[in-house]
Amino acid sequence: MIARASPNIAFLKYWGKKPITNDLDRNLALNPSLSMTLSQAHTETSVRRALQTKVEINHQLASEKDFFKVQGHIERVCDHLNYSAKTFEVKSFNNFPQGTGIASSASAFAALTWAVIGEILGAERAREYFSENLFELSQLARRGSGSASRSVAGPFMKWDGEGAYHIPLSWKLFDTIVIFSREHKKVTSSEGHELALSSPHFEARQKKIPQRLRLMEDALLQRDLHTLGPLLEVESDEMHNIAATSERPVIYAGQGTRTLLTSIKNLPNREFYYTLDAGPNVHLISTRPIRDEVSKLLAKTGLSAEIWEDHCGTGPCII
Ligand code: PMV
């Protein structure tokens, strides 16, 4: 069975999680978050029953660490369906650079959840199962990777507590991603979540979150980019400031990232706003395609980067 899922870009970030007591408690965030699911970037995962589990990622045998993460998630999904044969051959492929701040773990665990369920139930029953059990599936995907809880549907998702809910809203937003680096980040999000709590700014941010969440949700429901945009930027800056001020400072932005953000902030009458995940690549959110403006801006600031054009999407599917 083959499933496809897209990453999501967090508008309100998940940064810091509760300690784990058992597998059901994995990746419980310390604060609610909001996101937009993408549509062009995706992970495609094929899963086939086999005598032994074998995992290939981007045409290569998975590292030991990735193998155990995938195997652990397969076991969770099988337990969820009370299915006892837990060995599968898994082949997963991303059409975008992974580990660079484009939320590849979100799409990877959403696609794996869908593909395993599809293989066990068959496409038709699985599709029914997905539409009737979205919240449980979000909880399940969350245990693979926190942000995957929000990649189970779209375009707009709110994760609060054990899983994510769909925000009923139709608004076409674009995410133009400026890719400065395809290199895998040195500090993983898991380490970042742990370190976050040691930042002197962590508690202050937690206190601001309920109000920021309300303001962002209102701006989304009113489809008001000019209210949403500045909130996106403050939120992204704060997450990166927390990472940079934790007991082991983590700097995800590179020189190109900083130069671009400065020139964006100086633009008059902007029609796009930035946000970053845990990586150097910059997500620009707008209500229309902006590739040409972004190319010009990069040329003017002497920066070289790839541009990935994406827009919101509706979540995973079985192919
Ligand atoms: O799901 P994780 O453990 O990869 O954490 C993702 C954290 C951020 O992408 C930085 C923010 C978010 O809310 O997605």
XYZ file of N, CA and C in Angstrom, residues 226-315:
270
model
N -2.741 40.401 7.193
C -1.941 41.486 7.783
C -2.019 41.508 9.306
N -2.983 40.822 9.884
C -2.988 40.636 11.347
C -2.230 39.361 11.687
N -2.439 38.322 10.887
C -1.767 37.045 11.148
C -0.242 37.171 10.990
N 0.185 37.877 9.930
C 1.603 37.914 9.560
C 2.540 38.357 10.687
N 2.297 39.535 11.306
C 3.206 39.954 12.375
C 3.229 38.963 13.543
N 2.097 38.278 13.789
C 2.071 37.267 14.860
C 2.969 36.081 14.498
N 2.947 35.712 13.216
C 3.802 34.608 12.749
C 5.270 34.926 13.005
N 5.622 36.188 12.712
C 7.035 36.569 12.795
C 7.511 36.644 14.242
N 6.679 37.221 15.126
C 7.062 37.296 16.546
C 7.225 35.874 17.097
N 6.289 35.018 16.725
C 6.303 33.643 17.222
C 7.571 32.911 16.768
N 7.902 33.068 15.497
C 9.093 32.406 14.966
C 10.354 32.973 15.639
N 10.416 34.295 15.772
C 11.593 34.918 16.421
C 11.737 34.407 17.853
N 10.609 34.289 18.550
C 10.687 33.842 19.962
C 11.163 32.401 20.064
N 10.660 31.545 19.174
C 11.113 30.152 19.233
C 12.623 30.081 19.012
N 13.100 30.834 18.032
C 14.540 30.796 17.742
C 15.356 31.454 18.855
N 14.768 32.436 19.518
C 15.471 33.069 20.636
C 15.574 32.097 21.809
N 14.525 31.330 22.020
C 14.567 30.320 23.101
C 15.655 29.288 22.791
N 15.693 28.839 21.537
C 16.730 27.859 21.165
C 18.127 28.464 21.378
N 18.263 29.733 21.018
C 19.592 30.368 21.094
C 20.018 30.668 22.526
N 19.054 30.706 23.452
C 19.401 31.055 24.838
C 19.240 29.853 25.777
N 19.115 28.652 25.227
C 19.015 27.487 26.115
C 20.422 27.149 26.632
N 20.509 26.255 27.612
C 21.816 26.053 28.273
C 22.904 25.606 27.289
N 22.476 24.927 26.215
C 23.411 24.699 25.101
C 22.794 25.431 23.912
N 23.312 26.645 23.610
C 22.648 27.447 22.577
C 22.561 26.742 21.229
N 21.390 26.798 20.638
C 21.196 26.192 19.318
C 20.803 27.299 18.344
N 21.619 27.471 17.313
C 21.344 28.499 16.309
C 20.976 27.774 15.015
N 19.711 27.824 14.641
C 19.287 27.145 13.416
C 19.479 28.035 12.187
N 19.387 29.371 12.387
C 19.494 30.288 11.250
C 20.947 30.419 10.830
N 21.178 30.538 9.533
C 22.533 30.790 9.034
C 22.652 32.261 8.654
N 23.813 32.623 8.102
C 24.032 34.027 7.712
C 23.012 34.457 6.650
N 22.749 33.565 5.673
C 21.791 33.890 4.613
C 20.406 34.134 5.201
N 20.022 33.289 6.164
C 18.705 33.435 6.803
C 18.600 34.831 7.423
N 19.634 35.208 8.172
C 19.585 36.500 8.892
C 19.526 37.671 7.916
N 20.340 37.591 6.846
C 20.348 38.684 5.863
C 18.963 38.810 5.224
N 18.379 37.662 4.875
C 17.063 37.711 4.226
C 16.012 38.296 5.174
N 16.022 37.862 6.433
C 15.005 38.353 7.374
C 15.140 39.869 7.554
N 16.382 40.364 7.617
C 16.575 41.815 7.770
C 16.024 42.541 6.548
N 16.321 42.033 5.363
C 15.827 42.770 4.192
C 14.309 42.660 4.080
N 13.725 41.562 4.526
C 12.252 41.445 4.500
C 11.648 42.476 5.446
N 12.241 42.589 6.654
C 11.680 43.520 7.646
C 11.731 44.961 7.141
N 12.688 45.265 6.262
C 12.819 46.638 5.754
C 11.950 46.926 4.535
N 11.241 45.924 4.039
C 10.422 46.162 2.835
C 9.176 46.964 3.180
N 8.850 47.973 2.371
C 7.603 48.685 2.627
C 6.406 47.896 2.082
N 5.246 48.063 2.659
C 3.986 47.444 2.173
C 4.128 45.976 1.788
N 4.552 45.216 2.739
C 4.779 43.802 2.438
C 3.495 43.013 2.240
N 3.563 42.017 1.353
C 2.386 41.149 1.185
C 2.724 39.713 1.550
N 3.832 39.522 2.259
C 4.167 38.183 2.759
C 4.884 38.307 4.090
N 4.818 37.246 4.855
C 5.381 37.246 6.211
C 6.169 35.964 6.411
N 7.206 36.061 7.255
C 8.081 34.892 7.394
C 7.792 34.074 8.646
N 8.145 32.821 8.569
C 8.218 31.977 9.758
C 9.257 30.893 9.470
N 9.936 30.431 10.527
C 10.964 29.393 10.367
C 10.609 28.220 11.254
N 10.895 27.020 10.803
C 10.838 25.858 11.678
C 12.228 25.708 12.292
N 12.535 24.529 12.794
C 13.865 24.339 13.368
C 14.860 24.085 12.241
N 15.245 25.139 11.550
C 16.178 25.011 10.439
C 16.443 26.374 9.843
N 17.360 26.464 8.880
C 17.747 27.760 8.322
C 16.825 28.254 7.204
N 15.937 27.373 6.725
C 15.132 27.743 5.561
C 13.931 28.590 5.960
N 13.599 29.537 5.071
C 12.609 30.553 5.441
C 11.285 30.291 4.714
N 10.203 30.229 5.471
C 8.866 30.029 4.892
C 8.195 31.393 4.783
N 7.750 31.737 3.574
C 7.085 33.031 3.382
C 5.613 32.779 3.085
N 4.767 33.311 3.932
C 3.329 33.029 3.838
C 2.638 34.209 3.152
N 1.824 33.893 2.151
C 1.161 34.950 1.371
C -0.179 34.434 0.836
N -0.943 35.359 0.275
C -2.240 34.941 -0.279
C -2.175 34.734 -1.793
N -0.982 34.907 -2.365
C -0.814 34.683 -3.820
C 0.621 34.213 -4.079
N 0.900 33.674 -5.264
C 2.272 33.244 -5.554
C 3.228 34.441 -5.541
N 4.410 34.292 -4.964
C 5.331 35.434 -4.839
C 6.752 35.087 -5.312
N 6.862 34.020 -6.105
C 8.213 33.576 -6.511
C 9.041 34.714 -7.120
N 8.436 35.492 -8.035
C 9.225 36.521 -8.729
C 9.749 37.569 -7.756
N 8.874 38.004 -6.822
C 9.335 39.003 -5.844
C 10.470 38.454 -4.991
N 10.324 37.171 -4.626
C 11.339 36.576 -3.747
C 12.658 36.435 -4.510
N 12.580 36.034 -5.791
C 13.808 35.923 -6.603
C 14.507 37.270 -6.675
N 13.711 38.323 -6.899
C 14.306 39.660 -7.019
C 14.957 40.075 -5.707
N 14.274 39.776 -4.622
C 14.802 40.144 -3.304
C 16.121 39.409 -3.024
N 16.154 38.131 -3.401
C 17.390 37.355 -3.189
C 18.520 37.949 -4.027
N 18.203 38.297 -5.279
C 19.236 38.867 -6.158
C 19.730 40.200 -5.597
N 18.787 41.012 -5.107
C 19.151 42.341 -4.590
C 20.041 42.232 -3.350
N 19.790 41.197 -2.559
C 20.568 41.069 -1.317
C 21.806 40.186 -1.524
N 22.023 39.757 -2.765
C 23.226 38.967 -3.077
C 23.192 37.567 -2.482
N 21.977 37.013 -2.309
C 21.887 35.687 -1.690
C 21.576 34.639 -2.749
N 22.150 33.465 -2.576
C 21.766 32.405 -3.506
C 21.045 31.319 -2.713
N 19.889 30.936 -3.209
C 19.052 29.941 -2.523
C 18.084 29.354 -3.535
N 17.576 28.149 -3.197
C 16.520 27.557 -4.041
C 15.180 28.099 -3.567
N 14.207 28.136 -4.459
C 12.860 28.545 -4.030
C 11.916 27.367 -4.255
N 11.206 27.005 -3.208
C 10.217 25.911 -3.294
C 8.848 26.535 -3.151
N 7.998 26.370 -4.169
C 6.657 26.959 -4.084
C 5.661 25.926 -3.589
N 4.970 26.278 -2.535
C 3.991 25.353 -1.980
C 2.733 26.124 -1.615
N 1.686 25.401 -1.321
C 0.468 26.049 -0.823
C -0.281 25.041 0.030
N -1.357 25.490 0.647
C -1.998 24.628 1.636
C -2.661 23.413 0.976
N -2.799 22.371 1.777
C -3.377 21.128 1.278
C -4.273 20.484 2.322
N -4.825 19.324 1.960
C -5.873 18.754 2.827
C -5.464 17.489 3.575
N -4.182 17.121 3.532
C -3.762 15.978 4.342
C -3.469 14.743 3.536
